[in-house]
mmCIF file of C-alpha atoms in Angstrom:
data_model
loop_
_atom_site.group_PDB
_atom_site.id
_atom_site.type_symbol
_atom_site.label_atom_id
_atom_site.label_comp_id
_atom_site.label_asym_id
_atom_site.label_seq_id
_atom_site.Cartn_x
_atom_site.Cartn_y
_atom_site.Cartn_z
ATOM 1 C CA MET A 1 -3.348 64.441 39.483
ATOM 2 C CA THR A 2 -4.672 61.625 37.300
ATOM 3 C CA LYS A 3 -5.664 58.224 38.641
ATOM 4 C CA ARG A 4 -2.753 56.669 36.755
ATOM 5 C CA ASN A 5 -0.253 59.034 38.386
ATOM 6 C CA THR A 6 -1.775 58.354 41.790
ATOM 7 C CA GLN A 7 -1.412 54.601 41.333
ATOM 8 C CA GLN A 8 2.166 54.974 40.110
ATOM 9 C CA ARG A 9 3.076 57.112 43.116
ATOM 10 C CA ARG A 10 1.543 54.534 45.462
ATOM 11 C CA HIS A 11 3.458 51.729 43.755
ATOM 12 C CA ASN A 12 6.665 53.720 44.269
ATOM 13 C CA ILE A 13 5.832 54.432 47.908
ATOM 14 C CA LEU A 14 5.142 50.751 48.555
ATOM 15 C CA ALA A 15 8.421 49.773 46.887
ATOM 16 C CA GLN A 16 10.309 52.143 49.203
ATOM 17 C CA VAL A 17 8.525 50.826 52.285
ATOM 18 C CA ASN A 18 9.427 47.246 51.379
ATOM 19 C CA GLU A 19 13.036 48.185 50.613
ATOM 20 C CA LEU A 20 13.714 50.505 53.560
ATOM 21 C CA GLY A 21 11.320 49.083 56.135
ATOM 22 C CA GLU A 22 9.817 52.478 56.930
ATOM 23 C CA VAL A 23 9.071 55.857 55.342
ATOM 24 C CA ALA A 24 8.228 59.345 56.589
ATOM 25 C CA VAL A 25 5.372 61.514 55.305
ATOM 26 C CA GLU A 26 7.502 64.649 55.175
ATOM 27 C CA LYS A 27 10.243 63.070 53.040
ATOM 28 C CA LEU A 28 7.743 61.415 50.705
ATOM 29 C CA ALA A 29 5.985 64.741 50.142
ATOM 30 C CA GLU A 30 9.298 66.337 49.169
ATOM 31 C CA GLN A 31 10.272 63.436 46.918
ATOM 32 C CA PHE A 32 7.000 63.327 44.995
ATOM 33 C CA GLN A 33 6.489 67.114 45.093
ATOM 34 C CA THR A 34 3.040 66.879 46.596
ATOM 35 C CA SER A 35 1.370 67.779 49.877
ATOM 36 C CA GLU A 36 1.655 65.840 53.113
ATOM 37 C CA VAL A 37 -2.145 65.495 53.053
ATOM 38 C CA THR A 38 -1.913 63.645 49.733
ATOM 39 C CA ILE A 39 0.821 61.340 51.051
ATOM 40 C CA ARG A 40 -1.259 60.547 54.146
ATOM 41 C CA LYS A 41 -4.164 59.615 51.864
ATOM 42 C CA ASP A 42 -1.801 57.358 49.902
ATOM 43 C CA LEU A 43 -0.606 55.623 53.059
ATOM 44 C CA THR A 44 -4.157 55.214 54.325
ATOM 45 C CA ALA A 45 -5.210 53.629 51.014
ATOM 46 C CA LEU A 46 -2.232 51.281 51.069
ATOM 47 C CA GLU A 47 -2.945 50.278 54.661
ATOM 48 C CA LYS A 48 -6.598 49.560 53.872
ATOM 49 C CA SER A 49 -5.397 47.295 51.067
ATOM 50 C CA GLY A 50 -3.293 45.389 53.591
ATOM 51 C CA LEU A 51 0.038 46.439 52.063
ATOM 52 C CA LEU A 52 1.691 48.371 54.924
ATOM 53 C CA LEU A 53 1.092 49.600 58.461
ATOM 54 C CA ARG A 54 0.598 53.271 59.340
ATOM 55 C CA ARG A 55 2.697 54.749 62.120
ATOM 56 C CA TYR A 56 2.880 58.298 63.470
ATOM 57 C CA GLY A 57 4.547 60.439 60.823
ATOM 58 C CA GLY A 58 4.792 57.695 58.229
ATOM 59 C CA ALA A 59 4.442 53.957 57.688
ATOM 60 C CA ILE A 60 6.324 50.683 58.107
ATOM 61 C CA ALA A 61 6.519 47.480 56.092
ATOM 62 C CA LEU A 62 4.324 44.517 56.951
ATOM 63 C CA PRO A 63 5.910 41.618 58.828
ATOM 64 C CA LYS A 64 7.023 38.875 56.406
ATOM 65 C CA GLU A 65 4.381 36.438 57.582
ATOM 66 C CA ILE A 66 1.685 38.965 56.690
ATOM 67 C CA VAL A 67 3.166 39.757 53.276
ATOM 68 C CA SER A 68 2.801 36.107 52.269
ATOM 69 C CA ASP A 69 -0.905 36.510 52.881
ATOM 70 C CA GLU A 70 -1.216 39.627 50.683
ATOM 71 C CA ILE A 71 -3.749 38.200 48.216
ATOM 72 C CA ASP A 72 -5.881 36.896 51.065
ATOM 73 C CA SER A 73 -5.753 40.353 52.674
ATOM 74 C CA LYS A 74 -6.979 42.020 49.492
ATOM 75 C CA ARG A 75 -9.942 39.662 49.378
ATOM 76 C CA LYS A 76 -10.732 40.398 53.006
ATOM 77 C CA VAL A 77 -10.619 44.152 52.386
ATOM 78 C CA ALA A 78 -12.923 43.846 49.358
ATOM 79 C CA ILE A 79 -15.397 41.776 51.370
ATOM 80 C CA ALA A 80 -15.139 44.197 54.305
ATOM 81 C CA LYS A 81 -15.917 47.200 52.100
ATOM 82 C CA ALA A 82 -18.986 45.460 50.677
ATOM 83 C CA ALA A 83 -20.164 44.573 54.175
ATOM 84 C CA ALA A 84 -19.681 48.090 55.534
ATOM 85 C CA ALA A 85 -21.731 49.479 52.643
ATOM 86 C CA LEU A 86 -24.750 47.664 54.107
ATOM 87 C CA ILE A 87 -24.483 49.527 57.420
ATOM 88 C CA LYS A 88 -26.456 52.729 57.922
ATOM 89 C CA ASP A 89 -25.822 55.487 60.453
ATOM 90 C CA HIS A 90 -27.175 54.642 63.927
ATOM 91 C CA ASN A 91 -27.414 50.912 63.198
ATOM 92 C CA ARG A 92 -27.049 48.436 66.033
ATOM 93 C CA ILE A 93 -24.730 45.663 64.884
ATOM 94 C CA ILE A 94 -22.892 42.572 66.126
ATOM 95 C CA ILE A 95 -19.383 41.821 64.867
ATOM 96 C CA ASP A 96 -18.182 38.288 65.559
ATOM 97 C CA SER A 97 -14.535 37.337 66.015
ATOM 98 C CA GLY A 98 -12.309 36.618 63.002
ATOM 99 C CA ARG A 99 -9.863 38.287 60.617
ATOM 100 C CA THR A 100 -12.421 38.895 57.881
ATOM 101 C CA THR A 101 -14.916 40.594 60.183
ATOM 102 C CA ALA A 102 -12.136 42.600 61.855
ATOM 103 C CA ALA A 103 -11.105 43.918 58.425
ATOM 104 C CA MET A 104 -14.396 45.791 58.352
ATOM 105 C CA ILE A 105 -13.533 48.054 61.309
ATOM 106 C CA PRO A 106 -11.609 50.766 59.360
ATOM 107 C CA GLU A 107 -14.574 50.994 56.973
ATOM 108 C CA LEU A 108 -16.817 52.089 59.858
ATOM 109 C CA ALA A 109 -14.914 55.317 60.476
ATOM 110 C CA ASN A 110 -17.495 57.481 58.684
ATOM 111 C CA LYS A 111 -20.589 55.846 60.196
ATOM 112 C CA ARG A 112 -22.395 57.928 62.798
ATOM 113 C CA GLY A 113 -24.076 56.755 65.974
ATOM 114 C CA LEU A 114 -23.224 53.054 65.694
ATOM 115 C CA VAL A 115 -23.820 50.641 68.554
ATOM 116 C CA VAL A 116 -21.528 47.620 68.218
ATOM 117 C CA MET A 117 -21.574 44.407 70.226
ATOM 118 C CA THR A 118 -18.637 42.011 69.947
ATOM 119 C CA ASN A 119 -17.208 38.976 71.705
ATOM 120 C CA ALA A 120 -13.650 39.601 70.444
ATOM 121 C CA ILE A 121 -11.021 41.710 72.209
ATOM 122 C CA LYS A 122 -9.212 42.469 68.929
ATOM 123 C CA VAL A 123 -12.406 43.790 67.372
ATOM 124 C CA ALA A 124 -13.145 45.868 70.466
ATOM 125 C CA SER A 125 -9.636 47.345 70.456
ATOM 126 C CA ARG A 126 -9.923 48.401 66.809
ATOM 127 C CA LEU A 127 -13.338 49.922 67.398
ATOM 128 C CA LEU A 128 -11.962 52.037 70.242
ATOM 129 C CA SER A 129 -9.368 53.511 67.869
ATOM 130 C CA LEU A 130 -12.050 55.004 65.588
ATOM 131 C CA GLU A 131 -12.492 58.758 65.859
ATOM 132 C CA ASN A 132 -16.269 58.534 65.418
ATOM 133 C CA GLU A 133 -16.416 56.641 68.748
ATOM 134 C CA PRO A 134 -19.137 54.008 68.246
ATOM 135 C CA THR A 135 -20.834 52.759 71.391
ATOM 136 C CA LEU A 136 -19.075 49.513 72.290
ATOM 137 C CA LEU A 137 -20.725 46.572 74.029
ATOM 138 C CA MET A 138 -18.884 43.383 75.075
ATOM 139 C CA THR A 139 -20.511 40.013 75.633
ATOM 140 C CA GLY A 140 -18.184 38.803 78.360
ATOM 141 C CA GLY A 141 -18.196 35.065 78.988
ATOM 142 C CA THR A 142 -15.615 32.276 78.929
ATOM 143 C CA TRP A 143 -12.461 32.867 76.928
ATOM 144 C CA ASP A 144 -11.984 30.428 74.034
ATOM 145 C CA PRO A 145 -8.350 30.405 72.798
ATOM 146 C CA HIS A 146 -9.274 28.657 69.540
ATOM 147 C CA SER A 147 -11.527 31.468 68.305
ATOM 148 C CA GLU A 148 -9.817 34.152 70.432
ATOM 149 C CA SER A 149 -13.203 35.273 71.665
ATOM 150 C CA PHE A 150 -15.623 34.977 74.566
ATOM 151 C CA GLN A 151 -18.110 32.116 74.387
ATOM 152 C CA GLY A 152 -20.467 30.245 76.683
ATOM 153 C CA GLN A 153 -23.665 30.761 78.623
ATOM 154 C CA VAL A 154 -22.794 34.165 80.068
ATOM 155 C CA ALA A 155 -22.150 35.592 76.603
ATOM 156 C CA GLU A 156 -25.337 34.020 75.271
ATOM 157 C CA ASN A 157 -27.398 35.478 78.142
ATOM 158 C CA VAL A 158 -26.018 38.965 77.502
ATOM 159 C CA LEU A 159 -26.922 38.805 73.815
ATOM 160 C CA CYS A 160 -30.449 37.659 74.594
ATOM 161 C CA SER A 161 -31.007 40.977 76.370
ATOM 162 C CA TYR A 162 -30.546 43.015 73.180
ATOM 163 C CA ASP A 163 -31.830 43.262 69.649
ATOM 164 C CA PHE A 164 -29.718 44.282 66.662
ATOM 165 C CA ASP A 165 -30.125 45.306 63.051
ATOM 166 C CA GLN A 166 -27.290 43.183 61.662
ATOM 167 C CA LEU A 167 -24.867 40.408 62.536
ATOM 168 C CA PHE A 168 -21.552 40.207 60.659
ATOM 169 C CA ILE A 169 -19.948 36.799 61.024
ATOM 170 C CA GLY A 170 -17.254 34.756 59.281
ATOM 171 C CA ALA A 171 -16.946 31.007 58.727
ATOM 172 C CA ASP A 172 -14.247 28.344 58.490
ATOM 173 C CA GLY A 173 -16.090 26.826 55.553
ATOM 174 C CA ILE A 174 -19.304 26.880 53.542
ATOM 175 C CA ASP A 175 -21.367 23.820 52.707
ATOM 176 C CA VAL A 176 -23.305 25.068 49.681
ATOM 177 C CA LYS A 177 -26.253 22.820 50.536
ATOM 178 C CA ARG A 178 -26.416 23.327 54.302
ATOM 179 C CA GLY A 179 -24.847 26.621 55.402
ATOM 180 C CA THR A 180 -21.791 27.832 57.323
ATOM 181 C CA THR A 181 -19.463 25.324 58.957
ATOM 182 C CA THR A 182 -16.735 25.595 61.564
ATOM 183 C CA PHE A 183 -13.893 23.683 63.189
ATOM 184 C CA ASN A 184 -15.024 25.043 66.550
ATOM 185 C CA GLU A 185 -17.462 22.855 68.453
ATOM 186 C CA LEU A 186 -18.771 25.926 70.323
ATOM 187 C CA VAL A 187 -21.538 27.078 67.979
ATOM 188 C CA GLY A 188 -24.137 28.143 70.545
ATOM 189 C CA LEU A 189 -23.124 31.809 70.682
ATOM 190 C CA SER A 190 -23.150 32.161 66.887
ATOM 191 C CA GLN A 191 -26.701 30.847 66.807
ATOM 192 C CA VAL A 192 -27.790 33.214 69.594
ATOM 193 C CA MET A 193 -26.172 36.120 67.717
ATOM 194 C CA ALA A 194 -28.176 35.195 64.629
ATOM 195 C CA LYS A 195 -31.430 35.096 66.605
ATOM 196 C CA ALA A 196 -30.695 38.539 68.080
ATOM 197 C CA ALA A 197 -30.255 40.212 64.663
ATOM 198 C CA ARG A 198 -32.753 41.009 61.934
ATOM 199 C CA GLU A 199 -30.142 40.410 59.226
ATOM 200 C CA VAL A 200 -27.428 37.754 59.301
ATOM 201 C CA ILE A 201 -24.515 38.629 57.002
ATOM 202 C CA VAL A 202 -21.798 36.025 56.451
ATOM 203 C CA MET A 203 -18.377 37.229 55.248
ATOM 204 C CA VAL A 204 -16.099 34.594 53.713
ATOM 205 C CA GLU A 205 -13.459 34.256 50.986
ATOM 206 C CA SER A 206 -14.435 32.260 47.911
ATOM 207 C CA ASP A 207 -11.844 29.518 48.499
ATOM 208 C CA LYS A 208 -13.686 28.517 51.670
ATOM 209 C CA ILE A 209 -16.935 27.945 49.801
ATOM 210 C CA GLY A 210 -17.411 24.248 49.194
ATOM 211 C CA ARG A 211 -15.198 23.362 52.169
ATOM 212 C CA LYS A 212 -17.283 20.906 54.202
ATOM 213 C CA ILE A 213 -16.430 20.866 57.881
ATOM 214 C CA PRO A 214 -18.389 18.582 60.268
ATOM 215 C CA ASN A 215 -19.797 21.284 62.561
ATOM 216 C CA LEU A 216 -22.750 23.112 61.005
ATOM 217 C CA GLU A 217 -22.878 26.606 62.478
ATOM 218 C CA LEU A 218 -25.635 28.569 60.727
ATOM 219 C CA PRO A 219 -28.100 26.857 58.370
ATOM 220 C CA TRP A 220 -29.050 28.790 55.235
ATOM 221 C CA LYS A 221 -32.585 29.378 56.501
ATOM 222 C CA ILE A 222 -31.297 31.938 59.013
ATOM 223 C CA VAL A 223 -28.670 33.584 56.758
ATOM 224 C CA THR A 224 -29.769 36.738 54.944
ATOM 225 C CA THR A 225 -26.686 37.593 52.885
ATOM 226 C CA LEU A 226 -23.376 35.966 51.952
ATOM 227 C CA ILE A 227 -20.540 38.317 50.952
ATOM 228 C CA THR A 228 -17.572 36.781 49.157
ATOM 229 C CA ASP A 229 -15.193 37.711 46.326
ATOM 230 C CA THR A 230 -15.385 37.286 42.561
ATOM 231 C CA GLY A 231 -13.428 34.034 42.679
ATOM 232 C CA LEU A 232 -16.647 32.134 43.380
ATOM 233 C CA ALA A 233 -17.443 29.481 40.765
ATOM 234 C CA ASP A 234 -20.782 29.736 38.921
ATOM 235 C CA ASP A 235 -22.073 26.342 40.096
ATOM 236 C CA LYS A 236 -21.513 27.272 43.744
ATOM 237 C CA ARG A 237 -23.090 30.668 43.169
ATOM 238 C CA LYS A 238 -26.234 29.100 41.755
ATOM 239 C CA ALA A 239 -26.434 26.511 44.546
ATOM 240 C CA ILE A 240 -26.267 29.178 47.249
ATOM 241 C CA GLU A 241 -28.787 31.483 45.581
ATOM 242 C CA ALA A 242 -31.129 28.505 45.205
ATOM 243 C CA CYS A 243 -31.189 28.306 49.015
ATOM 244 C CA GLY A 244 -32.704 31.811 49.165
ATOM 245 C CA VAL A 245 -29.520 33.590 50.262
ATOM 246 C CA LYS A 246 -28.632 36.992 48.793
ATOM 247 C CA LEU A 247 -25.130 36.772 47.302
ATOM 248 C CA ILE A 248 -22.672 39.664 46.959
ATOM 249 C CA CYS A 249 -19.368 39.049 45.134
ATOM 250 C CA ALA A 250 -16.979 41.915 45.929
ATOM 251 C CA GLU A 251 -14.473 43.108 43.329
ATOM 252 C CA ILE A 252 -10.861 43.044 44.516
ATOM 253 C CA ILE A 253 -9.321 46.512 44.107
ATOM 254 C CA ASP A 254 -5.596 47.203 44.311
ATOM 255 C CA TRP A 255 -5.891 50.561 46.087
#
């Protein structure tokens, strides 16, 4: 099966999901005269691209509010794939709360022996669904409804007891001259996370770069790598690289 035929089949599958609301693997295999294994691969690829949701025996359409965010989802997936490529087997990593960081979880399915610390229940739940069963650590602490994560002194004390290879963290905005910025006034845990990791990897969509928000979270001097998408303007790219930060611009891929 050529790449073109594969893409056409996936377009047709997605069209059916959006029209009917749900599809079954068995019926799709009959319709496209291919194996159920191939159809499952198609559905997995479409889910990773943020275009549908897998369910036992098939898939269902995304809720309407998620569909409107389709382009944003594709950017998140591209950034997540680039971030996961930096993780080696048996690494000890921290994954902060946020939709962009959470998008990385499916990309960890083939990593062996990971130890993952997080302060977010949603991230923890997704990690527990992985078949490779990474070792999961939770910070605990005080629940912050704004960030949907645990914050505060207890969480900070827990993190101080460990050391990690990498921190993966998002941002509400990027000040190209100063570093990452946030609407949240609780920045202490983010800074402790950064101190506990040898590499600090920021994951953020290009439209957030240049967005100046009052609360500075992580100054450039402690950020190792910034991963964004190819929508980043050249002047912003040069300004960030001039601060000594490694920049990765991930290509957005349809499937």
